[in-house]
Coordinates of C-alpha atoms (C1' of nucleotides) in Angstrom, one line a residue:
Chain A
M25 CA -112.4 86.6 -37.1
D26 CA -111.7 84.3 -34.2
N27 CA -112.7 85.8 -31.0
S28 CA -111.2 83.1 -28.8
L29 CA -107.7 84.4 -29.5
R30 CA -106.5 86.9 -27.0
S31 CA -105.6 89.6 -29.5
P32 CA -108.3 92.1 -30.5
R33 CA -109.9 91.8 -33.8
Y34 CA -108.3 94.9 -35.2
I35 CA -104.9 93.4 -34.5
Q36 CA -105.9 90.3 -36.3
V37 CA -107.1 92.2 -39.3
Y38 CA -104.0 94.3 -39.3
A39 CA -101.7 91.3 -39.2
A40 CA -103.7 89.6 -42.0
I41 CA -103.4 92.5 -44.3
R42 CA -99.8 93.1 -43.4
D43 CA -99.0 89.5 -44.3
W44 CA -100.8 89.8 -47.6
I45 CA -98.5 92.6 -48.4
Y46 CA -95.3 90.9 -47.3
Q47 CA -96.2 87.7 -49.0
G48 CA -97.1 89.4 -52.2
T49 CA -100.8 88.7 -52.3
Y50 CA -101.1 92.5 -52.8
K51 CA -98.1 93.9 -54.6
P52 CA -96.6 97.4 -54.4
G53 CA -98.9 99.9 -56.2
Q54 CA -101.9 97.6 -56.1
R55 CA -105.2 98.6 -54.6
L56 CA -106.4 96.8 -51.6
P57 CA -110.1 95.8 -51.2
T58 CA -112.2 98.7 -50.2
E59 CA -112.9 99.1 -46.5
S60 CA -116.4 97.8 -46.8
E61 CA -115.1 94.7 -48.7
L62 CA -112.6 94.2 -45.9
C63 CA -115.4 94.5 -43.4
D64 CA -117.3 91.7 -45.2
L65 CA -114.2 89.6 -45.6
F66 CA -113.3 89.6 -42.0
G67 CA -116.8 89.9 -40.6
V68 CA -116.0 93.1 -38.6
S69 CA -117.3 96.6 -38.5
R70 CA -115.9 99.5 -40.4
I71 CA -114.3 101.1 -37.3
T72 CA -112.4 97.9 -36.6
T73 CA -111.2 97.7 -40.2
R74 CA -110.2 101.4 -40.2
K75 CA -108.2 100.9 -37.0
A76 CA -106.3 98.1 -38.7
V77 CA -105.7 100.1 -41.8
D78 CA -104.7 103.1 -39.7
M79 CA -101.9 101.0 -38.3
L80 CA -100.7 100.1 -41.8
V81 CA -100.8 103.8 -42.8
D82 CA -98.8 104.8 -39.7
E83 CA -96.2 102.2 -40.8
E84 CA -96.3 103.7 -44.3
L85 CA -97.0 100.2 -45.7
V86 CA -100.1 101.6 -47.5
V87 CA -101.4 105.0 -48.5
R88 CA -105.0 106.0 -48.6
Q89 CA -106.4 108.1 -51.4
P90 CA -109.7 109.6 -50.6
G91 CA -112.2 108.8 -53.3
R92 CA -109.9 106.2 -54.9
G93 CA -108.9 103.5 -52.5
T94 CA -106.1 102.2 -50.4
F95 CA -102.8 101.2 -52.1
V96 CA -99.7 99.3 -51.2
V97 CA -96.8 101.7 -51.2
E98 CA -94.5 101.5 -54.2
D99 CA -91.1 101.2 -52.5
L100 CA -91.4 98.5 -49.9
A101 CA -87.7 97.5 -50.3
D102 CA -85.7 100.1 -48.5
A103 CA -88.3 102.1 -46.6
P104 CA -86.6 104.3 -44.0
V105 CA -87.6 104.3 -40.4
V106 CA -90.8 106.3 -40.1
G107 CA -91.5 108.6 -37.1
D108 CA -93.3 111.6 -36.0
M109 CA -92.1 115.0 -37.0
E110 CA -93.7 116.8 -34.1
Q111 CA -91.0 115.5 -31.9
L112 CA -88.2 116.9 -34.1
L113 CA -89.8 120.3 -34.1
R114 CA -89.9 120.3 -30.3
K115 CA -86.4 119.0 -30.1
V116 CA -85.2 121.8 -32.4
E117 CA -87.0 124.4 -30.4
R118 CA -85.4 123.2 -27.2
L119 CA -82.0 123.2 -28.9
G120 CA -82.6 126.8 -29.9
K121 CA -83.3 127.7 -26.3
N122 CA -80.5 125.8 -24.7
T123 CA -77.7 126.8 -27.0
R124 CA -76.3 130.0 -28.6
V125 CA -75.1 130.7 -32.2
A126 CA -71.9 132.3 -33.4
R127 CA -70.5 133.3 -36.8
A128 CA -74.1 133.6 -38.1
E129 CA -74.3 134.6 -41.8
V130 CA -77.2 135.0 -44.1
Q131 CA -77.3 136.0 -47.8
E132 CA -79.2 135.5 -50.9
Q133 CA -77.3 133.8 -53.7
V134 CA -77.6 131.6 -56.8
A135 CA -78.1 128.0 -55.8
D136 CA -75.3 125.5 -56.3
A137 CA -75.9 122.3 -58.2
E138 CA -76.5 120.1 -55.2
T139 CA -78.9 122.5 -53.6
R140 CA -80.8 122.9 -56.9
K141 CA -81.2 119.2 -57.2
D142 CA -82.4 118.7 -53.6
L143 CA -84.7 121.7 -53.7
R144 CA -85.8 120.9 -57.2
L145 CA -84.9 124.4 -58.5
A146 CA -84.1 125.5 -62.1
D147 CA -80.7 126.6 -63.2
G148 CA -79.8 130.0 -61.9
A149 CA -82.6 130.0 -59.2
R150 CA -81.8 131.9 -56.1
V151 CA -81.8 130.7 -52.5
Q152 CA -81.2 132.2 -49.1
R153 CA -78.2 130.6 -47.5
A154 CA -77.8 130.8 -43.7
S155 CA -75.0 129.3 -41.7
H156 CA -73.9 129.4 -38.1
V157 CA -71.8 127.6 -35.5
R158 CA -73.9 126.3 -32.6
L159 CA -72.5 126.7 -29.1
L160 CA -73.2 124.8 -25.9
D161 CA -71.7 126.6 -22.9
K162 CA -69.4 128.6 -25.3
E163 CA -68.1 125.4 -26.8
P164 CA -68.8 124.8 -30.5
I165 CA -70.8 121.6 -31.0
G166 CA -72.0 121.9 -34.6
Y167 CA -71.8 123.8 -37.9
V168 CA -75.1 124.2 -39.7
V169 CA -75.9 125.5 -43.2
T170 CA -79.5 125.9 -44.4
Y171 CA -80.9 126.8 -47.8
I172 CA -84.3 128.2 -48.5
P173 CA -85.7 128.7 -52.0
A174 CA -86.0 132.4 -52.7
D175 CA -89.4 132.0 -54.3
L176 CA -90.8 130.8 -51.0
D177 CA -91.0 134.5 -50.2
V178 CA -89.8 134.2 -46.7
R179 CA -87.0 136.4 -45.6
F180 CA -84.7 136.1 -42.5
D181 CA -82.4 138.5 -40.8
L182 CA -79.5 137.8 -38.5
N183 CA -81.3 138.8 -35.4
E184 CA -84.0 136.2 -35.9
L185 CA -81.5 133.5 -36.8
N186 CA -79.6 134.2 -33.6
E187 CA -82.8 133.6 -31.6
S188 CA -84.4 130.6 -33.2
P189 CA -83.5 127.7 -35.5
M190 CA -84.6 128.0 -39.1
L191 CA -87.2 125.3 -38.8
T192 CA -88.9 127.1 -35.9
L193 CA -88.8 130.4 -37.9
L194 CA -90.2 128.8 -41.0
E195 CA -93.1 127.4 -39.0
R196 CA -93.7 130.7 -37.3
K197 CA -93.8 132.5 -40.6
G198 CA -96.6 130.3 -41.8
V199 CA -94.8 127.7 -43.9
D200 CA -96.8 124.5 -43.5
I201 CA -94.1 122.0 -42.6
A202 CA -95.4 118.5 -43.1
S203 CA -92.5 116.0 -43.4
C204 CA -88.8 115.6 -43.7
D205 CA -86.1 113.2 -44.6
Q206 CA -83.1 112.9 -42.4
V207 CA -79.8 111.1 -43.3
I208 CA -77.1 110.6 -40.7
T209 CA -73.6 109.3 -41.3
A210 CA -70.1 109.8 -40.0
T211 CA -67.3 111.9 -41.4
L212 CA -64.0 113.5 -40.4
A213 CA -63.2 117.2 -39.7
D214 CA -61.2 118.9 -42.5
G215 CA -59.2 122.0 -41.9
R216 CA -62.2 124.4 -42.3
L217 CA -64.5 122.4 -40.0
A218 CA -61.9 121.8 -37.4
G219 CA -61.4 125.5 -37.2
L220 CA -65.0 126.3 -37.0
L221 CA -65.7 123.6 -34.4
N222 CA -62.5 124.2 -32.4
T223 CA -61.3 120.6 -32.8
T224 CA -58.5 118.8 -34.6
V225 CA -58.3 117.8 -38.3
G226 CA -59.5 114.2 -38.5
A227 CA -61.8 114.4 -35.5
P228 CA -65.0 112.3 -35.8
L229 CA -68.1 114.3 -36.8
V230 CA -71.7 113.3 -37.2
H231 CA -72.9 114.5 -40.6
L232 CA -76.6 115.2 -40.9
R233 CA -78.6 116.1 -44.0
L234 CA -82.2 117.2 -43.7
M235 CA -84.8 117.9 -46.3
V236 CA -88.0 119.5 -45.2
F237 CA -91.2 119.4 -47.2
D238 CA -94.5 121.1 -47.0
S239 CA -97.9 119.4 -47.2
R240 CA -97.8 119.5 -51.0
R241 CA -94.4 117.7 -50.9
R242 CA -92.5 120.7 -52.1
P243 CA -89.1 121.0 -50.6
V244 CA -88.9 124.1 -48.4
E245 CA -85.6 123.7 -46.6
R246 CA -82.3 121.9 -47.1
L247 CA -80.1 121.6 -44.1
V248 CA -76.6 120.3 -43.9
A249 CA -74.8 120.0 -40.6
W250 CA -71.7 118.7 -38.9
Y251 CA -71.6 117.9 -35.2
R252 CA -68.8 117.0 -33.0
A253 CA -69.4 113.3 -32.3
E254 CA -68.9 113.7 -28.5
H255 CA -71.7 116.2 -28.5
Y256 CA -74.2 114.5 -30.8
H257 CA -76.0 111.2 -30.1
H258 CA -78.9 110.5 -32.3
H259 CA -81.3 108.7 -30.1
V260 CA -84.2 106.7 -31.6
H261 CA -86.8 104.9 -29.6
L262 CA -88.9 102.3 -31.5
T263 CA -92.0 100.5 -30.2
R264 CA -94.1 97.8 -31.6
K265 CA -97.8 98.0 -31.9
S266 CA -98.5 94.3 -31.8
R267 CA -97.5 90.8 -32.9
Chain B
M180 CA -114.9 122.9 -30.4
D181 CA -115.1 125.2 -33.3
N182 CA -116.5 123.4 -36.3
S183 CA -115.9 126.2 -38.7
L184 CA -112.2 125.6 -38.7
R185 CA -111.0 123.2 -41.4
S186 CA -109.2 120.9 -39.0
P187 CA -111.1 118.0 -37.6
R188 CA -112.2 118.1 -34.0
Y189 CA -109.9 115.3 -32.9
I190 CA -106.9 117.4 -34.1
Q191 CA -108.1 120.4 -32.2
V192 CA -108.5 118.3 -29.0
Y193 CA -105.1 116.8 -29.6
A194 CA -103.5 120.2 -30.1
A195 CA -105.2 121.5 -27.0
I196 CA -104.0 118.7 -24.7
R197 CA -100.5 118.8 -26.2
D198 CA -100.3 122.5 -25.5
W199 CA -101.4 121.9 -21.9
I200 CA -98.5 119.5 -21.5
Y201 CA -95.9 121.7 -23.1
Q202 CA -97.1 124.7 -21.2
G203 CA -97.1 122.9 -17.9
T204 CA -100.8 123.0 -17.2
Y205 CA -100.4 119.2 -16.7
K206 CA -96.9 118.4 -15.5
P207 CA -94.9 115.2 -16.0
G208 CA -96.3 112.3 -13.9
Q209 CA -99.6 114.1 -13.4
R210 CA -102.9 112.5 -14.4
L211 CA -105.0 114.0 -17.2
P212 CA -108.7 114.4 -16.8
T213 CA -110.5 111.1 -17.6
E214 CA -111.7 110.5 -21.1
S215 CA -115.3 111.3 -20.3
E216 CA -114.2 114.5 -18.5
L217 CA -112.3 115.5 -21.6
C218 CA -115.5 114.7 -23.7
D219 CA -117.4 117.1 -21.5
L220 CA -114.7 119.8 -21.5
F221 CA -114.4 119.9 -25.3
G222 CA -118.0 118.9 -26.1
V223 CA -117.1 116.0 -28.3
S224 CA -117.8 112.3 -28.2
R225 CA -115.5 109.7 -26.7
I226 CA -114.4 108.4 -30.1
T227 CA -113.1 111.9 -30.9
T228 CA -111.4 112.2 -27.5
R229 CA -109.8 108.8 -27.8
K230 CA -108.5 109.5 -31.3
A231 CA -106.8 112.7 -29.9
V232 CA -105.3 110.9 -26.9
D233 CA -104.2 108.1 -29.3
M234 CA -102.0 110.6 -31.1
L235 CA -100.5 111.7 -27.8
V236 CA -99.8 108.1 -26.9
D237 CA -98.2 107.5 -30.3
E238 CA -95.9 110.4 -29.6
E239 CA -95.2 109.0 -26.1
L240 CA -96.3 112.3 -24.6
V241 CA -98.7 110.4 -22.3
V242 CA -99.2 106.8 -21.2
R243 CA -102.5 105.1 -20.5
Q244 CA -103.0 102.9 -17.6
P245 CA -106.2 100.8 -17.8
G246 CA -108.3 101.2 -14.8
R247 CA -106.3 104.1 -13.5
G248 CA -106.1 107.0 -16.0
T249 CA -103.9 108.7 -18.5
F250 CA -100.7 110.3 -17.3
V251 CA -98.1 112.7 -18.7
V252 CA -94.8 110.9 -19.2
E253 CA -92.1 111.5 -16.7
D254 CA -89.2 112.4 -18.9
L255 CA -90.5 115.1 -21.3
A256 CA -87.2 116.9 -21.6
D257 CA -85.1 114.8 -23.9
A258 CA -87.6 112.4 -25.4
P259 CA -86.0 110.6 -28.3
V260 CA -87.6 110.4 -31.7
V261 CA -90.2 107.7 -31.5
G262 CA -91.0 105.4 -34.3
D263 CA -92.3 102.0 -35.2
M264 CA -90.1 98.9 -34.6
E265 CA -91.8 96.8 -37.2
Q266 CA -89.8 98.6 -39.8
L267 CA -86.5 97.9 -38.0
L268 CA -87.3 94.2 -37.9
R269 CA -88.0 94.1 -41.6
K270 CA -84.9 96.1 -42.3
V271 CA -82.7 93.8 -40.3
E272 CA -84.3 90.8 -42.0
R273 CA -83.5 92.2 -45.4
L274 CA -79.9 93.0 -44.3
G275 CA -79.5 89.4 -43.3
K276 CA -80.5 88.2 -46.7
N277 CA -78.5 90.7 -48.8
T278 CA -75.2 90.4 -46.9
R279 CA -72.9 87.7 -45.6
V280 CA -71.0 87.3 -42.4
A281 CA -67.4 86.5 -41.7
R282 CA -65.3 85.8 -38.6
A283 CA -68.4 84.8 -36.7
E284 CA -67.8 83.8 -33.1
V285 CA -70.2 82.9 -30.3
Q286 CA -69.5 81.9 -26.7
E287 CA -70.9 82.0 -23.3
Q288 CA -69.0 84.1 -20.8
V289 CA -69.3 86.3 -17.7
A290 CA -70.7 89.7 -18.6
D291 CA -68.5 92.7 -18.4
A292 CA -69.5 95.7 -16.4
E293 CA -71.1 97.7 -19.2
T294 CA -73.1 94.8 -20.5
R295 CA -74.2 94.0 -16.9
K296 CA -75.4 97.6 -16.5
D297 CA -77.3 97.7 -19.8
L298 CA -78.8 94.3 -19.5
R299 CA -79.5 94.8 -15.7
L300 CA -77.6 91.7 -14.7
A301 CA -76.1 90.9 -11.3
D302 CA -72.3 90.5 -10.7
G303 CA -71.0 87.4 -12.3
A304 CA -74.1 86.8 -14.5
R305 CA -73.4 85.0 -17.7
V306 CA -74.2 86.1 -21.3
Q307 CA -73.9 84.8 -24.7
R308 CA -71.6 87.0 -26.8
A309 CA -71.8 86.7 -30.5
S310 CA -69.7 88.8 -33.0
H311 CA -69.2 88.9 -36.7
V312 CA -68.0 91.1 -39.5
R313 CA -70.8 91.8 -42.1
L314 CA -69.9 91.7 -45.7
L315 CA -71.5 93.3 -48.7
D316 CA -70.1 91.9 -51.9
K317 CA -67.1 90.5 -50.0
E318 CA -66.3 93.9 -48.7
P319 CA -66.6 94.4 -44.9
I320 CA -69.1 97.1 -44.0
G321 CA -69.5 96.6 -40.3
Y322 CA -68.5 94.8 -37.1
V323 CA -71.3 93.8 -34.8
V324 CA -71.2 92.4 -31.3
T325 CA -74.3 91.2 -29.5
Y326 CA -75.0 90.1 -25.9
I327 CA -77.9 88.0 -24.8
P328 CA -78.5 87.2 -21.1
A329 CA -77.8 83.5 -20.4
D330 CA -81.0 83.2 -18.3
L331 CA -83.1 84.0 -21.3
D332 CA -82.6 80.3 -22.1
V333 CA -82.1 80.9 -25.8
R334 CA -79.1 79.3 -27.4
F335 CA -77.5 80.1 -30.7
D336 CA -75.0 78.2 -32.8
L337 CA -72.7 79.5 -35.5
N338 CA -74.7 78.1 -38.4
E339 CA -77.8 80.0 -37.4
L340 CA -75.8 83.2 -36.9
N341 CA -74.4 82.9 -40.3
E342 CA -77.9 82.7 -41.8
S343 CA -79.9 85.4 -39.9
P344 CA -79.3 88.4 -37.7
M345 CA -79.6 87.9 -34.0
L346 CA -82.8 90.0 -33.8
T347 CA -84.5 87.8 -36.4
L348 CA -83.4 84.7 -34.6
L349 CA -84.6 86.0 -31.3
E350 CA -88.0 86.6 -32.7
R351 CA -88.1 83.2 -34.4
K352 CA -87.3 81.6 -31.1
G353 CA -90.3 83.1 -29.4
V354 CA -88.8 86.1 -27.6
D355 CA -91.5 88.8 -27.6
I356 CA -89.6 91.7 -28.9
A357 CA -91.5 94.9 -28.0
S358 CA -89.3 98.0 -28.2
C359 CA -85.7 99.2 -28.5
D360 CA -83.5 102.2 -28.0
Q361 CA -81.0 103.1 -30.7
V362 CA -78.1 105.6 -30.3
I363 CA -76.1 106.6 -33.2
T364 CA -72.9 108.6 -33.2
A365 CA -69.6 108.9 -35.0
T366 CA -66.2 107.5 -34.1
L367 CA -62.8 106.7 -35.6
A368 CA -61.4 103.3 -36.5
D369 CA -58.7 102.1 -34.1
G370 CA -56.2 99.5 -35.1
R371 CA -58.4 96.5 -34.3
L372 CA -61.5 97.9 -36.1
A373 CA -59.4 99.0 -39.1
G374 CA -58.1 95.5 -39.5
L375 CA -61.6 93.9 -39.1
L376 CA -63.2 96.4 -41.5
N377 CA -60.3 96.5 -44.0
T378 CA -59.9 100.2 -43.7
T379 CA -57.3 102.6 -42.3
V380 CA -56.8 103.7 -38.8
G381 CA -58.7 107.0 -38.3
A382 CA -61.3 106.2 -40.9
P383 CA -64.8 107.6 -40.0
L384 CA -67.2 105.0 -38.6
V385 CA -70.8 105.1 -37.6
H386 CA -71.1 103.8 -34.1
L387 CA -74.5 102.2 -33.2
R388 CA -75.8 101.0 -29.9
L389 CA -79.0 99.1 -29.7
M390 CA -80.9 97.9 -26.6
V391 CA -83.9 95.6 -27.2
F392 CA -86.6 95.0 -24.7
D393 CA -89.5 92.6 -24.4
S394 CA -93.1 93.5 -23.6
R395 CA -92.3 93.5 -19.9
R396 CA -89.5 96.0 -20.5
R397 CA -86.8 93.5 -19.7
P398 CA -83.7 93.9 -21.8
V399 CA -83.2 90.9 -24.0
E400 CA -80.4 92.0 -26.3
R401 CA -77.5 94.5 -26.3
L402 CA -75.9 95.3 -29.7
V403 CA -72.9 97.4 -30.4
A404 CA -71.7 97.9 -33.9
W405 CA -69.3 99.9 -36.0
Y406 CA -70.0 100.6 -39.7
R407 CA -67.8 102.1 -42.3
A408 CA -69.3 105.6 -42.9
E409 CA -69.4 105.2 -46.6
H410 CA -71.6 102.1 -46.2
Y411 CA -74.0 103.3 -43.5
H412 CA -76.5 106.0 -43.9
H413 CA -79.1 106.1 -41.3
H414 CA -82.2 107.3 -43.0
V415 CA -85.2 108.6 -41.0
H416 CA -88.5 109.8 -42.5
L417 CA -90.7 111.9 -40.3
T418 CA -94.2 113.0 -41.0
R419 CA -96.6 115.2 -39.2
K420 CA -100.1 114.3 -38.1
S421 CA -101.5 117.8 -38.0
R422 CA -101.0 121.3 -37.0
Chain C
dG61 C1' -107.5 91.6 12.4
dG62 C1' -107.3 89.6 8.0
dC63 C1' -109.3 88.1 3.9
dG64 C1' -112.5 87.9 0.0
dG65 C1' -115.5 90.0 -2.8
dC66 C1' -118.1 93.6 -4.4
dA67 C1' -118.8 98.3 -6.4
dA68 C1' -117.2 102.2 -8.7
dG69 C1' -114.3 104.3 -11.8
dT70 C1' -111.2 104.1 -15.9
dT71 C1' -109.5 102.6 -20.1
dG72 C1' -110.1 98.9 -24.1
dT73 C1' -112.8 97.1 -27.8
dA74 C1' -116.6 96.9 -30.9
dT75 C1' -121.1 98.0 -33.3
dT76 C1' -124.2 100.8 -36.0
dA77 C1' -125.2 105.0 -38.1
dA78 C1' -124.8 109.3 -40.5
dC79 C1' -122.8 112.8 -43.1
dA80 C1' -118.6 115.1 -45.4
dT81 C1' -115.1 115.2 -48.8
dC82 C1' -112.8 113.7 -52.9
dA83 C1' -112.2 111.3 -57.6
dT84 C1' -114.2 109.4 -61.5
dG85 C1' -116.9 108.6 -65.3
dA86 C1' -121.4 109.1 -67.6
dC87 C1' -124.6 112.1 -69.2
dC88 C1' -126.6 116.2 -71.0
dA89 C1' -126.7 121.0 -72.7
dC90 C1' -124.6 124.1 -75.5
Chain D
dG231 C1' -116.9 118.4 -79.6
dT232 C1' -116.6 120.8 -75.4
dG233 C1' -117.7 121.7 -70.9
dG234 C1' -120.5 121.5 -66.9
dT235 C1' -123.4 118.6 -63.9
dC236 C1' -124.6 114.7 -61.4
dA237 C1' -124.5 110.1 -59.7
dT238 C1' -121.6 106.8 -57.7
dG239 C1' -118.3 104.9 -54.8
dA240 C1' -114.3 105.5 -52.2
dT241 C1' -112.1 107.4 -47.8
dG242 C1' -112.6 111.0 -43.8
dT243 C1' -114.9 112.5 -39.6
dT244 C1' -118.1 112.2 -35.8
dA245 C1' -121.7 110.6 -32.9
dA246 C1' -124.3 107.6 -29.5
dT247 C1' -123.9 103.3 -27.2
dA248 C1' -122.6 99.0 -25.1
dC249 C1' -119.9 95.8 -22.8
dA250 C1' -115.2 94.0 -21.3
dA251 C1' -111.0 94.2 -18.6
dC252 C1' -108.5 96.2 -15.2
dT253 C1' -107.4 98.9 -10.7
dT254 C1' -108.5 100.5 -6.4
dG255 C1' -110.7 101.0 -2.2
dC256 C1' -114.5 99.9 0.7
dC257 C1' -117.1 96.8 3.3
dG258 C1' -118.6 92.8 5.4
dC259 C1' -117.7 88.2 6.7
dC260 C1' -115.0 85.0 9.1

DNA sequence: GGCGGCAAGTTGTATTAACATCATGACCAC
DNA sequence: GTGGTCATGATGTTAATACAACTTGCCGCC
């Protein structure tokens, strides 16, 4: 490692490994050299190497497997934006405090095909389905439907759901929420949604789908929501660790 | 720190400080105890403390100022989701390779009011405005307009813009891209957009606004885009560092 | 009075060291 | 053969320590 450069060594190591990956020296699924081999290769200590690899892990460019090694992730091609879920949890919690719910419903039922697929359930499996309209200053801003596998053994009643969002409740009930996938797109209000959201048919809506997983990557919640566009702005802030 | 718990010490320290912040023990703008004070408070080494604070910095809950201290960020309330910009850069680069552009235009002009505000320009300041329709398999999927301050002293021609997205070009020309803010919402196609995107008036569109900043937080690009909803799904993957 | 430089305090980077946890395969006892 | 045990090597966590870079305020010199 060249010490005359301004950038710290761990950045240089990070950039070098990152370039290996993007240039195909190490291909998806392949194992990287072990950390001590990397130490020897770059002539740095293990802490420095680990800090570099930590950055790659944060970017989800590589995954570490204790006892086995560090591997380039399989799906480099269309990796989604990666962020920190802690923020979503706080955001949802705040939303729950600053808004009210209306038309709340909850029932246990047999899962429909799409829910079965997303939650990886067998035919005829049961789910808890909860839905509500969310109000900001008595004005409806979104319609939210959530599905929870019945075999998760967590039950909700209407009072709870009026108080806190499902995600907050899940956590409070001890479900170890670990990650989620969020897909956002645009759609139009049909007659039913227009009625629920007090808007006109054809109004622009933000359509959000959320899958929540526990630490063993089992799906624990499926959420589908429609928000009135004028009340929903999905804000993402991205920063760069280095050059 | 309790060693009998399964979670590592740096996670415990992280959670403790995080809770201080959320519970108002340390308020926005306030300085946290110094790292060595934190070490004494929790009875851990500086490495452990730093790792905990690193996590808070990643979440943008606190900012470090070398030589001064570590401070709680000012705007806790509606902090956007924070992620890694490296991924966006790669994504944009791939998009440039997998799609084509049509109706590309570029010209230097006086900035309109909104662009002036976003790019923090004075009255009468000039910008380069570039616009194009992006095609996937000859089908228009989005209409993109970008504004670059003229005093950035970076010039583009149509050939370049046909080849690579603006963000890729900016980086290639040596602009040190450091962070960005992205806001996504839904809207409807008006007559002009419907024509450009080969769709109908009233079709659902994903509306994206992007502000790009350099390492000194100066705005270097403003991007406004409309994508046909069926061709744009904003995918976010969030993971959790701990409990 | 103003300016420069020094000292103290804080974060930034880096090393060496040790032990814990996990996965794997070889080996041995049954 | 089957199953348990152990050694090995990988990542995970933590410690003690040192020096560098930066900010700020104090203090003395001019």
